[in-house]
mmCIF file of C-alpha atoms in Angstrom:
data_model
loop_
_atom_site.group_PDB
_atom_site.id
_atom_site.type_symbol
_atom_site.label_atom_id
_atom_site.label_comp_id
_atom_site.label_asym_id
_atom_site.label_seq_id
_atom_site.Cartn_x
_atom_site.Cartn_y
_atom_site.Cartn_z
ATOM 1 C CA UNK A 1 6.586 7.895 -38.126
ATOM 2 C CA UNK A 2 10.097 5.958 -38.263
ATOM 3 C CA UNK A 3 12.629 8.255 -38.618
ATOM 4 C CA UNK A 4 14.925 7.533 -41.781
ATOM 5 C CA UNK A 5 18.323 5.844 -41.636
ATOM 6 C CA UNK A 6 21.457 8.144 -42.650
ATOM 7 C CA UNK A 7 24.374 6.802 -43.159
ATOM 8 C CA UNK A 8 27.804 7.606 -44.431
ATOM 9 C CA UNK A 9 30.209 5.852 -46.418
ATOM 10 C CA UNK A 10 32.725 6.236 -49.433
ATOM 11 C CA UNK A 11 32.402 4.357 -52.626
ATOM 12 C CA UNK A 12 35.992 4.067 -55.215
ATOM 13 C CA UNK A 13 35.101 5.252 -58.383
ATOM 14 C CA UNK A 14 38.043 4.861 -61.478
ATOM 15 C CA UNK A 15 40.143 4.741 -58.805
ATOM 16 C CA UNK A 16 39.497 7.603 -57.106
ATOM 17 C CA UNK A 17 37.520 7.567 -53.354
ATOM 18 C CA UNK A 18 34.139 9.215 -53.159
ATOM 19 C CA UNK A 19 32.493 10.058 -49.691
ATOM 20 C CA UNK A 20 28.318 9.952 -49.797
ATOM 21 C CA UNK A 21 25.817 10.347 -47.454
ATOM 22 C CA UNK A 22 22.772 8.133 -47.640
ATOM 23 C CA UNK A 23 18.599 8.363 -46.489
ATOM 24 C CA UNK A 24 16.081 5.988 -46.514
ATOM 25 C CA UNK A 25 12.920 5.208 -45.672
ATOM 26 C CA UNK A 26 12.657 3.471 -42.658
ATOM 27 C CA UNK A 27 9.785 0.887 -42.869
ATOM 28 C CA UNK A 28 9.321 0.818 -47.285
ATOM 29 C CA UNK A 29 10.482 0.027 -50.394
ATOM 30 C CA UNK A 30 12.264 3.097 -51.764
ATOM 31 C CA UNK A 31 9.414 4.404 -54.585
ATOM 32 C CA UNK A 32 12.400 6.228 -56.510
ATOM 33 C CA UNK A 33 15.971 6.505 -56.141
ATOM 34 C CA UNK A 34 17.309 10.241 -55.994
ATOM 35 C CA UNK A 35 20.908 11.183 -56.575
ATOM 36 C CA UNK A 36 22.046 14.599 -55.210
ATOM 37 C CA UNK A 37 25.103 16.157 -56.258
ATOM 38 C CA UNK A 38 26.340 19.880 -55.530
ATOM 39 C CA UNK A 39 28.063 23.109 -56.311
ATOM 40 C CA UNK A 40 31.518 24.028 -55.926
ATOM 41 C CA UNK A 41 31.199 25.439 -52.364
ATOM 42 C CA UNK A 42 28.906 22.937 -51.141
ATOM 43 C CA UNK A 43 29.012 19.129 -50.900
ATOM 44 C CA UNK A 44 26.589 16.287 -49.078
ATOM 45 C CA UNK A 45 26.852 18.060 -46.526
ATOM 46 C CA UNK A 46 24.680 20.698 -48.098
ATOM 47 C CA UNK A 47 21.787 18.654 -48.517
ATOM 48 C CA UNK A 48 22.303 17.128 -45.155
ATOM 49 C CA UNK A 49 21.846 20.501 -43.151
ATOM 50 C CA UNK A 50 19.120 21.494 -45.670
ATOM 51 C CA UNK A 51 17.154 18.419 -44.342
ATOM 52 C CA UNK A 52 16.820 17.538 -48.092
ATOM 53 C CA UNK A 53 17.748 14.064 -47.386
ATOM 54 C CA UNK A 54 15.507 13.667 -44.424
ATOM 55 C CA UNK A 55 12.874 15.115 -46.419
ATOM 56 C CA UNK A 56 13.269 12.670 -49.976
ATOM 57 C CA UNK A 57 13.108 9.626 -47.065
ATOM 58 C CA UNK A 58 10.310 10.577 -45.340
ATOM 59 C CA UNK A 59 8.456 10.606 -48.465
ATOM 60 C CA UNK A 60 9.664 7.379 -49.551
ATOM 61 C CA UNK A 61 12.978 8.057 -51.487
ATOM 62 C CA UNK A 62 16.292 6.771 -51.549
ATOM 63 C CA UNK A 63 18.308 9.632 -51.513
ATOM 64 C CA UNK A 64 22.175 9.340 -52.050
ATOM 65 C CA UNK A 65 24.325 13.053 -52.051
ATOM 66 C CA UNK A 66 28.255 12.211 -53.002
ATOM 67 C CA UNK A 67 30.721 14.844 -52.371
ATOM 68 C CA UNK A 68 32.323 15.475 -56.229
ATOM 69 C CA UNK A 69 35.707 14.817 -56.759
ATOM 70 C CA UNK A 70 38.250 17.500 -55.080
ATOM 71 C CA UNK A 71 35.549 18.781 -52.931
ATOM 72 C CA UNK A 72 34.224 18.544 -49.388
ATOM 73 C CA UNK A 73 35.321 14.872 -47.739
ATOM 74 C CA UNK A 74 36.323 14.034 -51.654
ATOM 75 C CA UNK A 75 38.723 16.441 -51.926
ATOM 76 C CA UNK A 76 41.623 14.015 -52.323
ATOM 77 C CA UNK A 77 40.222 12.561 -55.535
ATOM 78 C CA UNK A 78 41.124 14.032 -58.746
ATOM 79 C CA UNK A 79 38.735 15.368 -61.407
ATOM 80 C CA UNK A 80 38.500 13.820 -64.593
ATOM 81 C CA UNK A 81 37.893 17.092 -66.316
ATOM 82 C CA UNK A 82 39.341 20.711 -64.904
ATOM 83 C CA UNK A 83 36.429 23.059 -63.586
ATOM 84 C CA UNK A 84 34.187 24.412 -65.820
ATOM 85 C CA UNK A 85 34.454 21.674 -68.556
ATOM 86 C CA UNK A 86 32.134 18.794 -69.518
ATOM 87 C CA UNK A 87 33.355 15.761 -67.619
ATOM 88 C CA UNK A 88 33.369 12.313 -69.596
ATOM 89 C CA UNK A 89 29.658 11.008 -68.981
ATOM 90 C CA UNK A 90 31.258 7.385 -67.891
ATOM 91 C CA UNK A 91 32.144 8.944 -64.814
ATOM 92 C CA UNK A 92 28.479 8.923 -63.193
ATOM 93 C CA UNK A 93 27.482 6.128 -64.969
ATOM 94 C CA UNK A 94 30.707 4.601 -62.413
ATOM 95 C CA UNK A 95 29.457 6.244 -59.529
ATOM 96 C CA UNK A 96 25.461 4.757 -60.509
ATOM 97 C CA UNK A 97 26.424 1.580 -60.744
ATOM 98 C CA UNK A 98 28.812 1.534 -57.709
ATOM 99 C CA UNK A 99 26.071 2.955 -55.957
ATOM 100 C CA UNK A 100 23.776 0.253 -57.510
ATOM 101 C CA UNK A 101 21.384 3.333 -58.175
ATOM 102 C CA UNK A 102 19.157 1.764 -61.496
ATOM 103 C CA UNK A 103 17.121 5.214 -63.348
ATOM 104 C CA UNK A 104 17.640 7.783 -61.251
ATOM 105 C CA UNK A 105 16.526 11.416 -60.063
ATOM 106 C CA UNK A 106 19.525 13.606 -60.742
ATOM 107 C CA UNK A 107 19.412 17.018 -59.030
ATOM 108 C CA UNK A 108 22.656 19.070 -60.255
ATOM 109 C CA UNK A 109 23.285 22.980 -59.080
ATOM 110 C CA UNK A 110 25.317 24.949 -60.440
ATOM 111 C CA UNK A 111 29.324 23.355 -60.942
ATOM 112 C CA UNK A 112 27.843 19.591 -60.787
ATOM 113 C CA UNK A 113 26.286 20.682 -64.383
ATOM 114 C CA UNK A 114 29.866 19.450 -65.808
ATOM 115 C CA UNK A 115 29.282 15.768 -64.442
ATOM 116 C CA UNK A 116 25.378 16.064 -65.082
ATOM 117 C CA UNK A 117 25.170 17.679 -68.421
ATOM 118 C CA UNK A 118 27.634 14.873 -70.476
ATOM 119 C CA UNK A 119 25.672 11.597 -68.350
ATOM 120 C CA UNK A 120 22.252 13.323 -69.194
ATOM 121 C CA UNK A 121 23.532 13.326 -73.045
ATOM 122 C CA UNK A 122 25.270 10.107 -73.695
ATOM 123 C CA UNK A 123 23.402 7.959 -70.377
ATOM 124 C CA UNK A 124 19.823 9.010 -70.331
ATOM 125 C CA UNK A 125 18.482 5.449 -69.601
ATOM 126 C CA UNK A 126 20.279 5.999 -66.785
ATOM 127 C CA UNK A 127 18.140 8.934 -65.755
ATOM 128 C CA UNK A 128 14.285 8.436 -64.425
ATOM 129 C CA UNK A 129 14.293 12.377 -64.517
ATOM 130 C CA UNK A 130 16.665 15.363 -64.428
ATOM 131 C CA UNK A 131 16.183 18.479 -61.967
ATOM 132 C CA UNK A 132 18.919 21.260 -63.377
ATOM 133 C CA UNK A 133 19.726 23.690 -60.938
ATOM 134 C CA UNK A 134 21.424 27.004 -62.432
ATOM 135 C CA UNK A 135 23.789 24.297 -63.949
ATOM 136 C CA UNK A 136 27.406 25.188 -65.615
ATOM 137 C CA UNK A 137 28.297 24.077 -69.051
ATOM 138 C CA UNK A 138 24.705 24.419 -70.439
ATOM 139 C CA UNK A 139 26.063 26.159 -73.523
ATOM 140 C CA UNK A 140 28.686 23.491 -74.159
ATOM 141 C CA UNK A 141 25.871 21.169 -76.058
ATOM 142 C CA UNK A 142 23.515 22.158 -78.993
ATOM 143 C CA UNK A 143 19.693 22.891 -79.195
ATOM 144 C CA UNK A 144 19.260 19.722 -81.315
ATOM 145 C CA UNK A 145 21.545 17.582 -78.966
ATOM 146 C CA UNK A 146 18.984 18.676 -75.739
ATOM 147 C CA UNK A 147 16.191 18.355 -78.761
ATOM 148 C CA UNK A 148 16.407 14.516 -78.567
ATOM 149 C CA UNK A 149 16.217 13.785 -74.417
ATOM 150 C CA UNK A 150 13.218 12.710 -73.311
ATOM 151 C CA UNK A 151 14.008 12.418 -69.798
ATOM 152 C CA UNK A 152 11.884 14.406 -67.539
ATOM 153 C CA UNK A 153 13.131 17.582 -66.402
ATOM 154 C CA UNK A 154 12.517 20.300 -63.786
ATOM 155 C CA UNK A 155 14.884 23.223 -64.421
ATOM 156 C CA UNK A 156 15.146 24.985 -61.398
ATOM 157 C CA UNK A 157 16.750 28.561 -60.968
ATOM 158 C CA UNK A 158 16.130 31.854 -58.550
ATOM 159 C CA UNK A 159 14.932 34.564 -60.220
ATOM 160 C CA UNK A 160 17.961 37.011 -58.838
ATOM 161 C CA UNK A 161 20.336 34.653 -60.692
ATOM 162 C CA UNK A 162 20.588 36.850 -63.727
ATOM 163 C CA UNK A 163 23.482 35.162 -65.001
ATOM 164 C CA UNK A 164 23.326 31.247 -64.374
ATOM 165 C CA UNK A 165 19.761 31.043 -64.091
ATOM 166 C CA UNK A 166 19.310 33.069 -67.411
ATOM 167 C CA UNK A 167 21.750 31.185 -69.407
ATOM 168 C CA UNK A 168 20.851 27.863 -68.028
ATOM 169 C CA UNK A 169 17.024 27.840 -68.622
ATOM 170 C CA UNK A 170 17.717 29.725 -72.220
ATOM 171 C CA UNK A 171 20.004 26.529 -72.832
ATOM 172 C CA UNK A 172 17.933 23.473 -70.669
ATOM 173 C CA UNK A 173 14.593 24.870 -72.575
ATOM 174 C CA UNK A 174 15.492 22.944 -75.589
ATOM 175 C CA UNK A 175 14.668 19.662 -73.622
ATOM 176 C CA UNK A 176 11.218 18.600 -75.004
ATOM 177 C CA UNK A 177 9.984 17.114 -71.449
ATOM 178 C CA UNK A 178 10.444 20.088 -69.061
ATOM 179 C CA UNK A 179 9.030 21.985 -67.405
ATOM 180 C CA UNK A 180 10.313 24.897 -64.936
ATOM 181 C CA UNK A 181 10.364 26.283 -60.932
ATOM 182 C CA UNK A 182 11.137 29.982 -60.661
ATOM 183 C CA UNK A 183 12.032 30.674 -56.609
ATOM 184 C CA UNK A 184 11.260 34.292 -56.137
ATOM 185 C CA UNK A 185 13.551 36.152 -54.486
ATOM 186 C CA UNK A 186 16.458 33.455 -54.586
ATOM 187 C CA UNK A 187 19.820 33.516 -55.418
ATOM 188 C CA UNK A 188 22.071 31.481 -57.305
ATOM 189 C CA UNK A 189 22.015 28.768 -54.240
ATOM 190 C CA UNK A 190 18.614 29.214 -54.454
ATOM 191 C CA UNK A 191 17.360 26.247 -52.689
ATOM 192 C CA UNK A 192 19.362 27.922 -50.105
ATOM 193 C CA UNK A 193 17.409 31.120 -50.167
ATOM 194 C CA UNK A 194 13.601 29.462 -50.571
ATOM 195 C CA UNK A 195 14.001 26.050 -48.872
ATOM 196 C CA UNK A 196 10.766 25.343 -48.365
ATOM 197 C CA UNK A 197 9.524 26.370 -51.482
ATOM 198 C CA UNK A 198 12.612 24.162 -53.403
ATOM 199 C CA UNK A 199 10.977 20.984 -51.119
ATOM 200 C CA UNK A 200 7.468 21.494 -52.001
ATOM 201 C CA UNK A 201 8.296 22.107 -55.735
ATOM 202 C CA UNK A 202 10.735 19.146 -55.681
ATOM 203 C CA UNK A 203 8.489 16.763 -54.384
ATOM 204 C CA UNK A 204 5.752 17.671 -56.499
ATOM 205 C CA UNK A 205 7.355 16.549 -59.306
ATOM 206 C CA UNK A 206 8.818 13.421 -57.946
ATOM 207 C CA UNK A 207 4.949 12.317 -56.727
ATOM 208 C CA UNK A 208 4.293 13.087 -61.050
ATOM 209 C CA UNK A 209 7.011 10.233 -61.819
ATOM 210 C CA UNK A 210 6.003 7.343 -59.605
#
């Protein structure tokens, strides 16, 4: 089998430069289009070393991982909310359409819940399904706001994450259309901790969506 492209680039978003790191399939169509963000320690780069990327291609993904603004080869840009509060949802919409992205798969751990959350609530045509990971800023939005998303949604947490995990699927559970992975024994980074396991549930529930 081909082995996918990767490539790296930057796209300008509201004036600000974004780095990203790109897969795709090498000899198809992209079936979906998956869009990879990250938590406050991590960037693309994550995803990259994690073979995610690799992975999504070889199964016939587009999958694009930006670094967030202020953080890894972004870190010159400047957020349009401080840390820990819900960023205006215009700001991925910007990034989707610079990225020409259409519906998307939106995987968001842990910080990149701020950017997610706020685009999943005012955007969600935007969305072809949303994969919470341990998000931030869960408790920022109401039972009856989640109450009317019908976007997919595969909340994700390890089950040693008592706090983030906890509060994030008590919060996320409100969305009608999800459903949830538990990694045993993980952490907070917990596709870190259970790669294998965060692939094989991942996938699964991107084959349910084509």
């Amino acid at each position: 089998m081909a082995a996918p492209q990767l490539t790296e680039s930057t796209i300008t978003v509201e004036s600000q430069t974004l780095f990203y790191r790109q897969a795709q399939p090498a000899q198809q169509a992209p079936k979906l289009t998956v869009l990879l963000l990250h938590g406050i320690r991590f960037s693309s780069d994550t995803w990259l070393q994690l073979q995610t990327l690799a992975m999504l291609a070889e199964n016939g993904y587009r999958a694009v991982a930006i670094d967030l603004p202020g953080l890894g080869r972004s870190k010159d840009a400047v957020a349009p909310a401080p840390v820990g509060q819900p960023a205006p949802g215009t700001f991925l919409k910007a990034v989707s359409e610079a990225l020409c992205l259409g519906p998307a798969v939106v995987i968001s751990p842990s910080l990149s819940g701020m950017y997610s959350l706020p685009f999943l609530l005012q955007h969600n045509h935007l969305l072809k399904a949303y994969v919470p990971v341990a998000p931030i800023c869960t408790e920022k939005f109401t039972a009856e706001q989640y109450a009317q998303i019908k976007t997919p949604t595969l909340i994700v947490y390890g089950d040693q994450d008592v706090e983030l995990g906890q509060t994030s699927l008590n919060n996320l559970r409100h969305l009608p259309e999800h459903r949830v992975l538990v990694l045993q024994g993980a952490g907070h980074a917990c596709y870190l901790d259970k790669p294998n396991e965060w692939h094989r549930g991942l996938l699964a529930f991107l084959q349910q969506l084509e």
